[in-house]
PDB file of C-alpha atoms in Angstrom:
ATOM      1  CA  MET A   1     -47.421  12.482 -31.442  1.00 47.00           C
ATOM      2  CA  GLY A   2     -46.278   8.876 -31.415  1.00 48.00           C
ATOM      3  CA  VAL A   3     -43.357   9.699 -33.687  1.00 45.00           C
ATOM      4  CA  CYS A   4     -42.266  12.564 -31.407  1.00 45.00           C
ATOM      5  CA  ARG A   5     -42.540  10.360 -28.359  1.00 47.00           C
ATOM      6  CA  LEU A   6     -40.430   7.705 -30.072  1.00 43.00           C
ATOM      7  CA  ALA A   7     -37.852  10.312 -31.055  1.00 45.00           C
ATOM      8  CA  LEU A   8     -37.664  11.628 -27.503  1.00 43.00           C
ATOM      9  CA  CYS A   9     -37.269   8.106 -26.143  1.00 49.00           C
ATOM     10  CA  ALA A  10     -34.555   7.366 -28.668  1.00 47.00           C
ATOM     11  CA  THR A  11     -32.741  10.575 -27.734  1.00 47.00           C
ATOM     12  CA  ALA A  12     -33.030   9.782 -24.025  1.00 47.00           C
ATOM     13  CA  SER A  13     -31.695   6.274 -24.616  1.00 49.00           C
ATOM     14  CA  LEU A  14     -28.777   7.653 -26.611  1.00 46.00           C
ATOM     15  CA  LEU A  15     -27.895  10.128 -23.855  1.00 45.00           C
ATOM     16  CA  ALA A  16     -28.115   7.398 -21.225  1.00 46.00           C
ATOM     17  CA  ALA A  17     -25.761   5.194 -23.208  1.00 45.00           C
ATOM     18  CA  ASN A  18     -23.401   8.074 -23.982  1.00 45.00           C
ATOM     19  CA  PRO A  19     -23.549  10.590 -21.105  1.00 43.00           C
ATOM     20  CA  VAL A  20     -22.653  14.133 -22.038  1.00 42.00           C
ATOM     21  CA  TRP A  21     -20.475  14.954 -19.024  1.00 44.00           C
ATOM     22  CA  PRO A  22     -17.498  12.677 -19.820  1.00 47.00           C
ATOM     23  CA  GLN A  23     -17.013  14.499 -23.121  1.00 55.00           C
ATOM     24  CA  ALA A  24     -16.588  17.744 -21.148  1.00 88.00           C
ATOM     25  CA  TYR A  25     -13.852  16.189 -19.039  1.00 96.00           C
ATOM     26  CA  PRO A  26     -11.533  17.698 -18.019  1.00 97.00           C
ATOM     27  CA  ALA A  27     -13.004  21.067 -17.129  1.00 97.00           C
ATOM     28  CA  LYS A  28     -10.250  21.967 -14.650  1.00 97.00           C
ATOM     29  CA  PRO A  29      -6.649  20.968 -13.804  1.00 98.00           C
ATOM     30  CA  ILE A  30      -5.837  17.336 -13.012  1.00 98.00           C
ATOM     31  CA  LEU A  31      -3.679  16.577  -9.976  1.00 97.00           C
ATOM     32  CA  VAL A  32      -1.299  13.609 -10.129  1.00 97.00           C
ATOM     33  CA  VAL A  33      -0.188  12.571  -6.647  1.00 95.00           C
ATOM     34  CA  SER A  34       3.116  10.796  -7.194  1.00 94.00           C
ATOM     35  CA  THR A  35       5.072   8.406  -4.986  1.00 88.00           C
ATOM     36  CA  ALA A  36       8.085   8.473  -7.343  1.00 87.00           C
ATOM     37  CA  SER A  37      11.268   9.701  -5.689  1.00 84.00           C
ATOM     38  CA  PRO A  38      12.139  13.245  -6.772  1.00 86.00           C
ATOM     39  CA  GLY A  39      14.702  13.265  -9.547  1.00 86.00           C
ATOM     40  CA  SER A  40      14.314   9.545 -10.246  1.00 87.00           C
ATOM     41  CA  SER A  41      13.805   8.193 -13.746  1.00 92.00           C
ATOM     42  CA  GLY A  42      10.188   7.446 -12.846  1.00 93.00           C
ATOM     43  CA  ASP A  43       9.698  11.053 -11.780  1.00 94.00           C
ATOM     44  CA  ALA A  44      11.317  12.309 -14.987  1.00 95.00           C
ATOM     45  CA  ALA A  45       9.000  10.083 -17.033  1.00 97.00           C
ATOM     46  CA  LEU A  46       5.947  11.417 -15.218  1.00 98.00           C
ATOM     47  CA  ARG A  47       6.873  15.035 -15.875  1.00 97.00           C
ATOM     48  CA  LEU A  48       7.404  14.339 -19.560  1.00 97.00           C
ATOM     49  CA  MET A  49       4.019  12.635 -19.798  1.00 98.00           C
ATOM     50  CA  ALA A  50       2.307  15.358 -17.763  1.00 98.00           C
ATOM     51  CA  ALA A  51       3.582  18.062 -20.112  1.00 98.00           C
ATOM     52  CA  LYS A  52       2.268  16.229 -23.186  1.00 98.00           C
ATOM     53  CA  MET A  53      -1.043  15.424 -21.508  1.00 98.00           C
ATOM     54  CA  SER A  54      -1.501  19.057 -20.445  1.00 98.00           C
ATOM     55  CA  ALA A  55      -1.164  20.193 -24.041  1.00 97.00           C
ATOM     56  CA  SER A  56      -3.511  17.521 -25.367  1.00 97.00           C
ATOM     57  CA  LEU A  57      -6.188  17.982 -22.694  1.00 97.00           C
ATOM     58  CA  ALA A  58      -5.959  21.792 -22.714  1.00 97.00           C
ATOM     59  CA  GLN A  59      -5.835  21.641 -18.921  1.00 98.00           C
ATOM     60  CA  PRO A  60      -2.798  21.608 -16.627  1.00 98.00           C
ATOM     61  CA  VAL A  61      -1.725  18.190 -15.352  1.00 98.00           C
ATOM     62  CA  VAL A  62      -0.085  19.099 -12.052  1.00 98.00           C
ATOM     63  CA  VAL A  63       2.390  16.793 -10.290  1.00 97.00           C
ATOM     64  CA  GLU A  64       2.494  16.695  -6.485  1.00 94.00           C
ATOM     65  CA  LEU A  65       5.039  14.467  -4.749  1.00 91.00           C
ATOM     66  CA  LYS A  66       3.909  12.504  -1.686  1.00 86.00           C
ATOM     67  CA  THR A  67       6.610   9.913  -1.131  1.00 76.00           C
ATOM     68  CA  ALA A  68       6.343   9.374   2.626  1.00 71.00           C
ATOM     69  CA  ALA A  69       4.662   6.609   4.605  1.00 62.00           C
ATOM     70  CA  ARG A  70       5.000   3.880   1.962  1.00 60.00           C
ATOM     71  CA  GLY A  71       2.428   5.468  -0.323  1.00 69.00           C
ATOM     72  CA  ALA A  72      -0.114   6.056   2.446  1.00 70.00           C
ATOM     73  CA  GLN A  73      -0.092   9.833   1.952  1.00 76.00           C
ATOM     74  CA  ALA A  74      -0.837   9.444  -1.735  1.00 79.00           C
ATOM     75  CA  ALA A  75      -3.602   6.918  -1.046  1.00 77.00           C
ATOM     76  CA  GLN A  76      -5.219   9.198   1.524  1.00 76.00           C
ATOM     77  CA  ALA A  77      -5.082  12.157  -0.857  1.00 78.00           C
ATOM     78  CA  LEU A  78      -6.753  10.018  -3.500  1.00 81.00           C
ATOM     79  CA  ALA A  79      -9.473   8.831  -1.120  1.00 75.00           C
ATOM     80  CA  ARG A  80     -10.286  12.381   0.006  1.00 78.00           C
ATOM     81  CA  ALA A  81     -10.514  13.678  -3.548  1.00 81.00           C
ATOM     82  CA  GLY A  82     -13.357  11.509  -4.802  1.00 86.00           C
ATOM     83  CA  ALA A  83     -13.709   9.511  -8.009  1.00 93.00           C
ATOM     84  CA  ASP A  84     -14.176  12.357 -10.468  1.00 94.00           C
ATOM     85  CA  GLY A  85     -10.887  12.004 -12.367  1.00 96.00           C
ATOM     86  CA  TYR A  86      -9.366  15.235 -11.115  1.00 96.00           C
ATOM     87  CA  THR A  87      -7.022  13.534  -8.652  1.00 95.00           C
ATOM     88  CA  ILE A  88      -5.135  10.408  -9.700  1.00 97.00           C
ATOM     89  CA  THR A  89      -1.967   8.743  -8.472  1.00 95.00           C
ATOM     90  CA  TYR A  90       1.263   7.546 -10.033  1.00 96.00           C
ATOM     91  CA  GLY A  91       3.770   5.250  -8.435  1.00 90.00           C
ATOM     92  CA  THR A  92       5.983   2.238  -8.640  1.00 91.00           C
ATOM     93  CA  SER A  93       5.709  -1.507  -8.241  1.00 92.00           C
ATOM     94  CA  GLY A  94       7.424  -1.189  -4.872  1.00 88.00           C
ATOM     95  CA  THR A  95       4.445   0.773  -3.567  1.00 88.00           C
ATOM     96  CA  TYR A  96       1.637  -1.134  -5.237  1.00 90.00           C
ATOM     97  CA  VAL A  97       2.954  -4.711  -5.103  1.00 93.00           C
ATOM     98  CA  ASN A  98       6.061  -5.317  -2.994  1.00 91.00           C
ATOM     99  CA  ALA A  99       4.770  -3.420   0.034  1.00 88.00           C
ATOM    100  CA  ARG A 100       1.886  -5.915   0.370  1.00 90.00           C
ATOM    101  CA  PHE A 101       4.430  -8.534   1.416  1.00 91.00           C
ATOM    102  CA  LEU A 102       6.489  -6.286   3.698  1.00 88.00           C
ATOM    103  CA  PHE A 103       4.018  -4.449   5.913  1.00 86.00           C
ATOM    104  CA  LYS A 104       1.010  -5.791   7.782  1.00 86.00           C
ATOM    105  CA  ASN A 105      -0.769  -2.486   8.205  1.00 82.00           C
ATOM    106  CA  LEU A 106      -0.670  -0.748   4.850  1.00 82.00           C
ATOM    107  CA  ALA A 107      -3.071   2.178   4.602  1.00 79.00           C
ATOM    108  CA  PHE A 108      -4.447   0.967   1.273  1.00 85.00           C
ATOM    109  CA  ASP A 109      -5.175  -2.103  -0.830  1.00 88.00           C
ATOM    110  CA  VAL A 110      -4.387  -1.474  -4.479  1.00 90.00           C
ATOM    111  CA  LEU A 111      -6.915  -4.110  -5.583  1.00 93.00           C
ATOM    112  CA  LYS A 112      -9.788  -2.595  -3.590  1.00 92.00           C
ATOM    113  CA  ASP A 113      -9.015   1.093  -3.251  1.00 90.00           C
ATOM    114  CA  PHE A 114      -7.606   1.965  -6.685  1.00 93.00           C
ATOM    115  CA  ALA A 115      -8.912   1.826 -10.252  1.00 96.00           C
ATOM    116  CA  PRO A 116      -6.323   0.936 -12.929  1.00 98.00           C
ATOM    117  CA  ILE A 117      -5.601   3.563 -15.595  1.00 98.00           C
ATOM    118  CA  SER A 118      -2.342   2.728 -17.375  1.00 99.00           C
ATOM    119  CA  LEU A 119       0.941   0.909 -16.908  1.00 98.00           C
ATOM    120  CA  ALA A 120       3.265   3.610 -18.205  1.00 98.00           C
ATOM    121  CA  VAL A 121       6.936   2.600 -18.149  1.00 97.00           C
ATOM    122  CA  SER A 122       9.266  -0.035 -16.741  1.00 95.00           C
ATOM    123  CA  SER A 123      12.899   0.120 -15.716  1.00 93.00           C
ATOM    124  CA  PRO A 124      14.777  -3.139 -16.291  1.00 93.00           C
ATOM    125  CA  SER A 125      17.782  -3.845 -14.117  1.00 94.00           C
ATOM    126  CA  TYR A 126      21.063  -5.513 -15.014  1.00 97.00           C
ATOM    127  CA  VAL A 127      23.136  -8.209 -13.377  1.00 98.00           C
ATOM    128  CA  ALA A 128      26.383  -6.280 -13.007  1.00 98.00           C
ATOM    129  CA  VAL A 129      29.596  -7.005 -11.135  1.00 98.00           C
ATOM    130  CA  HIS A 130      32.674  -5.031 -10.238  1.00 98.00           C
ATOM    131  CA  VAL A 131      35.520  -5.569 -12.705  1.00 98.00           C
ATOM    132  CA  SER A 132      37.529  -7.317  -9.986  1.00 97.00           C
ATOM    133  CA  VAL A 133      35.130 -10.277 -10.077  1.00 97.00           C
ATOM    134  CA  PRO A 134      36.729 -12.815 -12.462  1.00 97.00           C
ATOM    135  CA  VAL A 135      33.667 -13.506 -14.623  1.00 98.00           C
ATOM    136  CA  ASN A 136      32.500 -12.278 -18.021  1.00 98.00           C
ATOM    137  CA  SER A 137      29.084 -13.878 -18.396  1.00 98.00           C
ATOM    138  CA  LEU A 138      26.119 -14.829 -16.263  1.00 98.00           C
ATOM    139  CA  GLN A 139      26.997 -18.518 -16.552  1.00 98.00           C
ATOM    140  CA  GLU A 140      30.518 -17.770 -15.347  1.00 98.00           C
ATOM    141  CA  LEU A 141      29.043 -15.827 -12.424  1.00 98.00           C
ATOM    142  CA  ILE A 142      26.841 -18.780 -11.506  1.00 98.00           C
ATOM    143  CA  ASP A 143      29.792 -21.173 -11.712  1.00 98.00           C
ATOM    144  CA  TYR A 144      31.941 -18.811  -9.643  1.00 98.00           C
ATOM    145  CA  ALA A 145      29.234 -18.500  -6.985  1.00 97.00           C
ATOM    146  CA  LYS A 146      28.899 -22.279  -6.786  1.00 97.00           C
ATOM    147  CA  ARG A 147      32.642 -22.592  -6.240  1.00 97.00           C
ATOM    148  CA  ASN A 148      32.480 -19.900  -3.563  1.00 95.00           C
ATOM    149  CA  PRO A 149      29.162 -20.417  -1.746  1.00 93.00           C
ATOM    150  CA  GLY A 150      28.107 -17.541   0.496  1.00 89.00           C
ATOM    151  CA  LYS A 151      31.156 -15.441  -0.337  1.00 92.00           C
ATOM    152  CA  LEU A 152      29.736 -13.364  -3.166  1.00 95.00           C
ATOM    153  CA  GLU A 153      27.847 -10.333  -1.874  1.00 97.00           C
ATOM    154  CA  TYR A 154      25.062  -8.431  -3.580  1.00 97.00           C
ATOM    155  CA  SER A 155      23.622  -5.115  -2.432  1.00 96.00           C
ATOM    156  CA  SER A 156      20.098  -3.742  -2.352  1.00 94.00           C
ATOM    157  CA  SER A 157      18.222  -0.738  -1.033  1.00 90.00           C
ATOM    158  CA  GLY A 158      16.479  -2.896   1.537  1.00 90.00           C
ATOM    159  CA  VAL A 159      14.415  -6.029   1.972  1.00 90.00           C
ATOM    160  CA  GLY A 160      11.610  -6.155  -0.584  1.00 89.00           C
ATOM    161  CA  SER A 161      13.194  -3.653  -2.963  1.00 89.00           C
ATOM    162  CA  VAL A 162      13.406  -4.535  -6.654  1.00 89.00           C
ATOM    163  CA  PHE A 163      17.143  -5.122  -6.188  1.00 92.00           C
ATOM    164  CA  HIS A 164      16.496  -7.562  -3.344  1.00 93.00           C
ATOM    165  CA  LEU A 165      13.883  -9.435  -5.374  1.00 93.00           C
ATOM    166  CA  ALA A 166      16.313  -9.643  -8.295  1.00 93.00           C
ATOM    167  CA  GLY A 167      19.041 -11.088  -6.086  1.00 95.00           C
ATOM    168  CA  GLU A 168      16.764 -13.613  -4.440  1.00 95.00           C
ATOM    169  CA  SER A 169      15.321 -14.660  -7.809  1.00 95.00           C
ATOM    170  CA  LEU A 170      18.824 -15.241  -9.144  1.00 96.00           C
ATOM    171  CA  LYS A 171      19.707 -17.313  -6.089  1.00 96.00           C
ATOM    172  CA  LEU A 172      16.536 -19.364  -6.440  1.00 94.00           C
ATOM    173  CA  TYR A 173      16.672 -20.048 -10.173  1.00 95.00           C
ATOM    174  CA  ALA A 174      20.446 -20.520 -10.417  1.00 96.00           C
ATOM    175  CA  GLY A 175      20.736 -22.591  -7.248  1.00 96.00           C
ATOM    176  CA  ILE A 176      23.487 -20.409  -5.798  1.00 97.00           C
ATOM    177  CA  ASP A 177      24.207 -18.870  -2.411  1.00 96.00           C
ATOM    178  CA  LEU A 178      24.701 -15.103  -2.375  1.00 96.00           C
ATOM    179  CA  LEU A 179      25.112 -12.892   0.686  1.00 96.00           C
ATOM    180  CA  HIS A 180      22.581 -10.062   0.826  1.00 96.00           C
ATOM    181  CA  VAL A 181      23.926  -6.676   1.952  1.00 96.00           C
ATOM    182  CA  PRO A 182      20.932  -4.356   2.462  1.00 95.00           C
ATOM    183  CA  TYR A 183      21.368  -0.578   2.653  1.00 94.00           C
ATOM    184  CA  ALA A 184      18.851   1.883   4.035  1.00 89.00           C
ATOM    185  CA  GLN A 185      17.071   3.871   1.342  1.00 79.00           C
ATOM    186  CA  ALA A 186      18.721   7.020   2.698  1.00 79.00           C
ATOM    187  CA  ASN A 187      22.114   5.414   2.033  1.00 89.00           C
ATOM    188  CA  PHE A 188      21.395   4.673  -1.623  1.00 88.00           C
ATOM    189  CA  PRO A 189      24.311   6.837  -2.878  1.00 92.00           C
ATOM    190  CA  GLN A 190      26.681   4.966  -0.565  1.00 96.00           C
ATOM    191  CA  MET A 191      25.406   1.652  -1.904  1.00 95.00           C
ATOM    192  CA  VAL A 192      26.170   2.743  -5.470  1.00 95.00           C
ATOM    193  CA  ASN A 193      29.619   3.999  -4.464  1.00 96.00           C
ATOM    194  CA  ASP A 194      30.475   0.774  -2.619  1.00 96.00           C
ATOM    195  CA  TRP A 195      29.510  -1.322  -5.630  1.00 96.00           C
ATOM    196  CA  ALA A 196      31.464   0.873  -8.047  1.00 96.00           C
ATOM    197  CA  ALA A 197      34.487   0.708  -5.724  1.00 96.00           C
ATOM    198  CA  GLY A 198      34.328  -3.079  -5.445  1.00 96.00           C
ATOM    199  CA  ARG A 199      33.424  -3.175  -1.754  1.00 96.00           C
ATOM    200  CA  VAL A 200      30.323  -5.134  -2.802  1.00 96.00           C
ATOM    201  CA  ALA A 201      30.762  -7.447  -5.784  1.00 96.00           C
ATOM    202  CA  LEU A 202      27.290  -7.579  -7.313  1.00 97.00           C
ATOM    203  CA  TRP A 203      24.331  -5.274  -7.799  1.00 96.00           C
ATOM    204  CA  PHE A 204      21.286  -5.058 -10.070  1.00 96.00           C
ATOM    205  CA  PRO A 205      21.408  -1.452 -11.312  1.00 95.00           C
ATOM    206  CA  THR A 206      19.095   0.164 -13.782  1.00 93.00           C
ATOM    207  CA  TYR A 207      20.562   1.651 -16.942  1.00 94.00           C
ATOM    208  CA  ALA A 208      20.764   5.102 -15.340  1.00 91.00           C
ATOM    209  CA  PHE A 209      23.138   3.813 -12.644  1.00 93.00           C
ATOM    210  CA  LEU A 210      24.988   1.268 -14.758  1.00 96.00           C
ATOM    211  CA  VAL A 211      26.301   3.454 -17.570  1.00 95.00           C
ATOM    212  CA  PRO A 212      27.940   6.210 -15.471  1.00 95.00           C
ATOM    213  CA  ASN A 213      29.908   3.575 -13.535  1.00 96.00           C
ATOM    214  CA  MET A 214      31.308   1.698 -16.512  1.00 96.00           C
ATOM    215  CA  PRO A 215      34.074   0.534 -16.977  1.00 94.00           C
ATOM    216  CA  LYS A 216      34.479   0.104 -13.203  1.00 97.00           C
ATOM    217  CA  VAL A 217      31.633  -2.399 -13.420  1.00 98.00           C
ATOM    218  CA  LYS A 218      30.530  -4.798 -16.135  1.00 97.00           C
ATOM    219  CA  PRO A 219      26.994  -5.882 -17.058  1.00 98.00           C
ATOM    220  CA  LEU A 220      26.466  -9.601 -17.566  1.00 98.00           C
ATOM    221  CA  ALA A 221      22.734  -9.794 -18.314  1.00 98.00           C
ATOM    222  CA  ILE A 222      19.572  -7.725 -18.365  1.00 96.00           C
ATOM    223  CA  VAL A 223      16.598  -8.608 -16.164  1.00 93.00           C
ATOM    224  CA  ASP A 224      13.935  -8.199 -18.829  1.00 90.00           C
ATOM    225  CA  ASN A 225      12.001 -10.153 -21.447  1.00 86.00           C
ATOM    226  CA  GLN A 226      14.175  -8.888 -24.289  1.00 89.00           C
ATOM    227  CA  ARG A 227      17.553  -7.336 -24.943  1.00 92.00           C
ATOM    228  CA  SER A 228      17.851  -3.579 -24.706  1.00 92.00           C
ATOM    229  CA  ALA A 229      18.197  -1.546 -27.887  1.00 89.00           C
ATOM    230  CA  ARG A 230      20.701   0.595 -25.984  1.00 91.00           C
ATOM    231  CA  MET A 231      22.894  -2.402 -25.070  1.00 94.00           C
ATOM    232  CA  PRO A 232      21.989  -5.120 -27.585  1.00 95.00           C
ATOM    233  CA  ASP A 233      25.085  -7.224 -26.865  1.00 97.00           C
ATOM    234  CA  ILE A 234      23.962  -7.868 -23.287  1.00 97.00           C
ATOM    235  CA  PRO A 235      21.850 -11.060 -23.130  1.00 98.00           C
ATOM    236  CA  THR A 236      18.757 -11.502 -21.007  1.00 96.00           C
ATOM    237  CA  VAL A 237      18.959 -13.581 -17.848  1.00 97.00           C
ATOM    238  CA  ALA A 238      16.480 -15.997 -19.432  1.00 95.00           C
ATOM    239  CA  GLU A 239      18.988 -16.823 -22.161  1.00 97.00           C
ATOM    240  CA  THR A 240      21.020 -18.541 -19.443  1.00 97.00           C
ATOM    241  CA  LEU A 241      18.195 -19.424 -17.029  1.00 96.00           C
ATOM    242  CA  PRO A 242      15.154 -20.128 -19.258  1.00 93.00           C
ATOM    243  CA  ASN A 243      12.565 -20.178 -16.459  1.00 88.00           C
ATOM    244  CA  PHE A 244      13.877 -17.087 -14.686  1.00 92.00           C
ATOM    245  CA  ARG A 245      11.250 -14.613 -13.472  1.00 89.00           C
ATOM    246  CA  GLY A 246      12.598 -11.120 -12.858  1.00 87.00           C
ATOM    247  CA  PHE A 247      10.912  -8.113 -11.307  1.00 89.00           C
ATOM    248  CA  PRO A 248      11.771  -4.918 -13.196  1.00 89.00           C
ATOM    249  CA  ALA A 249      10.506  -1.766 -11.518  1.00 92.00           C
ATOM    250  CA  TRP A 250       7.500  -0.202 -13.207  1.00 95.00           C
ATOM    251  CA  TRP A 251       5.368   2.911 -12.830  1.00 96.00           C
ATOM    252  CA  ALA A 252       1.634   3.131 -13.351  1.00 98.00           C
ATOM    253  CA  PHE A 253      -1.338   5.480 -13.061  1.00 98.00           C
ATOM    254  CA  PHE A 254      -4.342   4.669 -10.884  1.00 96.00           C
ATOM    255  CA  GLY A 255      -7.512   6.502  -9.945  1.00 96.00           C
ATOM    256  CA  PRO A 256      -9.646   5.993  -6.852  1.00 94.00           C
ATOM    257  CA  ALA A 257     -12.043   3.062  -6.695  1.00 94.00           C
ATOM    258  CA  GLY A 258     -15.259   3.963  -8.465  1.00 95.00           C
ATOM    259  CA  LEU A 259     -13.569   6.028 -11.167  1.00 96.00           C
ATOM    260  CA  PRO A 260     -15.920   5.974 -14.190  1.00 97.00           C
ATOM    261  CA  ALA A 261     -14.637   3.705 -16.937  1.00 97.00           C
ATOM    262  CA  THR A 262     -15.017   6.489 -19.494  1.00 97.00           C
ATOM    263  CA  ILE A 263     -12.587   8.688 -17.562  1.00 98.00           C
ATOM    264  CA  ALA A 264     -10.140   5.831 -16.960  1.00 98.00           C
ATOM    265  CA  GLU A 265     -10.162   5.115 -20.703  1.00 98.00           C
ATOM    266  CA  ARG A 266      -9.708   8.797 -21.558  1.00 98.00           C
ATOM    267  CA  LEU A 267      -6.716   9.165 -19.246  1.00 98.00           C
ATOM    268  CA  SER A 268      -5.255   5.865 -20.401  1.00 98.00           C
ATOM    269  CA  GLY A 269      -5.485   7.057 -23.989  1.00 98.00           C
ATOM    270  CA  GLU A 270      -3.701  10.278 -23.072  1.00 98.00           C
ATOM    271  CA  VAL A 271      -0.891   8.340 -21.385  1.00 98.00           C
ATOM    272  CA  ARG A 272      -0.511   6.102 -24.426  1.00 98.00           C
ATOM    273  CA  ALA A 273      -0.488   9.070 -26.788  1.00 98.00           C
ATOM    274  CA  SER A 274       2.159  10.882 -24.744  1.00 98.00           C
ATOM    275  CA  LEU A 275       4.396   7.811 -24.805  1.00 98.00           C
ATOM    276  CA  LYS A 276       4.263   7.695 -28.607  1.00 97.00           C
ATOM    277  CA  GLN A 277       5.764  11.159 -28.990  1.00 96.00           C
ATOM    278  CA  PRO A 278       9.241  10.742 -30.566  1.00 95.00           C
ATOM    279  CA  GLU A 279      10.950  13.135 -28.169  1.00 95.00           C
ATOM    280  CA  VAL A 280       9.410  11.356 -25.176  1.00 96.00           C
ATOM    281  CA  VAL A 281      10.474   7.939 -26.474  1.00 94.00           C
ATOM    282  CA  ALA A 282      14.006   9.228 -27.075  1.00 94.00           C
ATOM    283  CA  ARG A 283      14.342  10.832 -23.643  1.00 95.00           C
ATOM    284  CA  LEU A 284      12.953   7.805 -21.823  1.00 95.00           C
ATOM    285  CA  GLY A 285      15.304   5.599 -23.821  1.00 92.00           C
ATOM    286  CA  ASP A 286      18.206   7.737 -22.622  1.00 92.00           C
ATOM    287  CA  LEU A 287      17.053   6.994 -19.073  1.00 92.00           C
ATOM    288  CA  GLY A 288      16.913   3.265 -19.806  1.00 91.00           C
ATOM    289  CA  LEU A 289      13.141   3.113 -19.487  1.00 94.00           C
ATOM    290  CA  THR A 290      10.856   0.915 -21.560  1.00 92.00           C
ATOM    291  CA  THR A 291       7.661   2.630 -22.703  1.00 94.00           C
ATOM    292  CA  ILE A 292       4.495   0.573 -22.306  1.00 96.00           C
ATOM    293  CA  GLY A 293       1.275   2.596 -22.149  1.00 98.00           C
ATOM    294  CA  SER A 294      -1.344  -0.039 -21.347  1.00 98.00           C
ATOM    295  CA  THR A 295      -5.118  -0.009 -21.208  1.00 98.00           C
ATOM    296  CA  PRO A 296      -6.841  -0.162 -17.797  1.00 98.00           C
ATOM    297  CA  GLU A 297      -7.660  -3.827 -18.413  1.00 98.00           C
ATOM    298  CA  GLU A 298      -4.057  -4.652 -19.269  1.00 98.00           C
ATOM    299  CA  LEU A 299      -2.829  -2.934 -16.103  1.00 98.00           C
ATOM    300  CA  ALA A 300      -5.344  -4.872 -13.995  1.00 98.00           C
ATOM    301  CA  ALA A 301      -4.101  -8.170 -15.455  1.00 98.00           C
ATOM    302  CA  HIS A 302      -0.453  -7.126 -15.038  1.00 97.00           C
ATOM    303  CA  LEU A 303      -1.062  -6.162 -11.421  1.00 97.00           C
ATOM    304  CA  LYS A 304      -2.557  -9.554 -10.613  1.00 97.00           C
ATOM    305  CA  ARG A 305       0.356 -11.382 -12.262  1.00 96.00           C
ATOM    306  CA  GLU A 306       2.877  -9.280 -10.345  1.00 96.00           C
ATOM    307  CA  ILE A 307       1.151  -9.817  -7.005  1.00 96.00           C
ATOM    308  CA  ASP A 308       1.011 -13.570  -7.613  1.00 96.00           C
ATOM    309  CA  ALA A 309       4.677 -13.722  -8.677  1.00 94.00           C
ATOM    310  CA  VAL A 310       6.037 -11.606  -5.823  1.00 94.00           C
ATOM    311  CA  GLY A 311       3.853 -13.545  -3.405  1.00 95.00           C
ATOM    312  CA  SER A 312       5.318 -16.828  -4.646  1.00 95.00           C
ATOM    313  CA  LEU A 313       8.871 -15.517  -4.312  1.00 94.00           C
ATOM    314  CA  ALA A 314       8.160 -14.100  -0.851  1.00 94.00           C
ATOM    315  CA  LYS A 315       6.891 -17.505   0.243  1.00 94.00           C
ATOM    316  CA  ALA A 316       9.887 -19.292  -1.276  1.00 93.00           C
ATOM    317  CA  ILE A 317      12.417 -17.088   0.537  1.00 91.00           C
ATOM    318  CA  GLY A 318      10.468 -16.842   3.789  1.00 92.00           C
ATOM    319  CA  LEU A 319       9.677 -13.137   3.525  1.00 89.00           C
ATOM    320  CA  GLU A 320       7.039 -12.202   6.109  1.00 88.00           C
ATOM    321  CA  PRO A 321       5.273  -8.836   6.515  1.00 87.00           C
ATOM    322  CA  GLU A 322       6.120  -6.928   9.665  1.00 83.00           C
TER     323      GLU A 322
END
């Protein structure tokens, strides 16, 4: 009798430590509410990952775009769904980090309302000028800007965008004066055309926008921690400005607050596995994306570093939420 009781207790303890229900997950399709712009490199990356995850999980991973209201629609959809792992979100640093310093009344707080799953990919930008600008290196650009203070223009898709942060970081670390020319997000194609035509001298394009416009434009440096395998001759900004802190765009997966750690770990593992598939790596490389695939803990630490860094830059340049 005592032995049986001990066995039952041991079994109960084992089940408590290792609940059965997470092993059954997922038992139905998983919805990914995405804030990535349709057709963007981040959107393309998500669909590649979703296809691989669907096959591995034996359940459809369905993508639904909700790009309006600065991520509020996606956050509300996540909050309504509950923390069962069947509705998660995917979006960019602009939504999760930059928006904190632009808008006073955001509908969500990524630190309180979301549970980290995985930092998936990043999209480094380049310091690139029109060929009419008489420089061939980042140092030459800095020297040229110092000789012509306030005359060199750089474009962005609006205040607080990754392109704006890149420009303001360059100004701050290089000690130069650049004129910011912001475009509305809806006018993004016009911004690209104006840069390629030389109407604006400087932009910080990602690989996907840089390559199609060469040789009308020339890259001087990459805003990343290392050189790109696709363009290994292009140095990093830090090779000229050692303390430079850039802000490459990145995309990550989050669940709602209260998501069980077992589910977050399962989904994180699926993201990492999808990003190791050779065809996925090759396709994302063609788009100029860097594959990451972090753990939930690594994403949480990354998020804090990004918020601190963008907050410091926002303070330095006088950026106030409206």
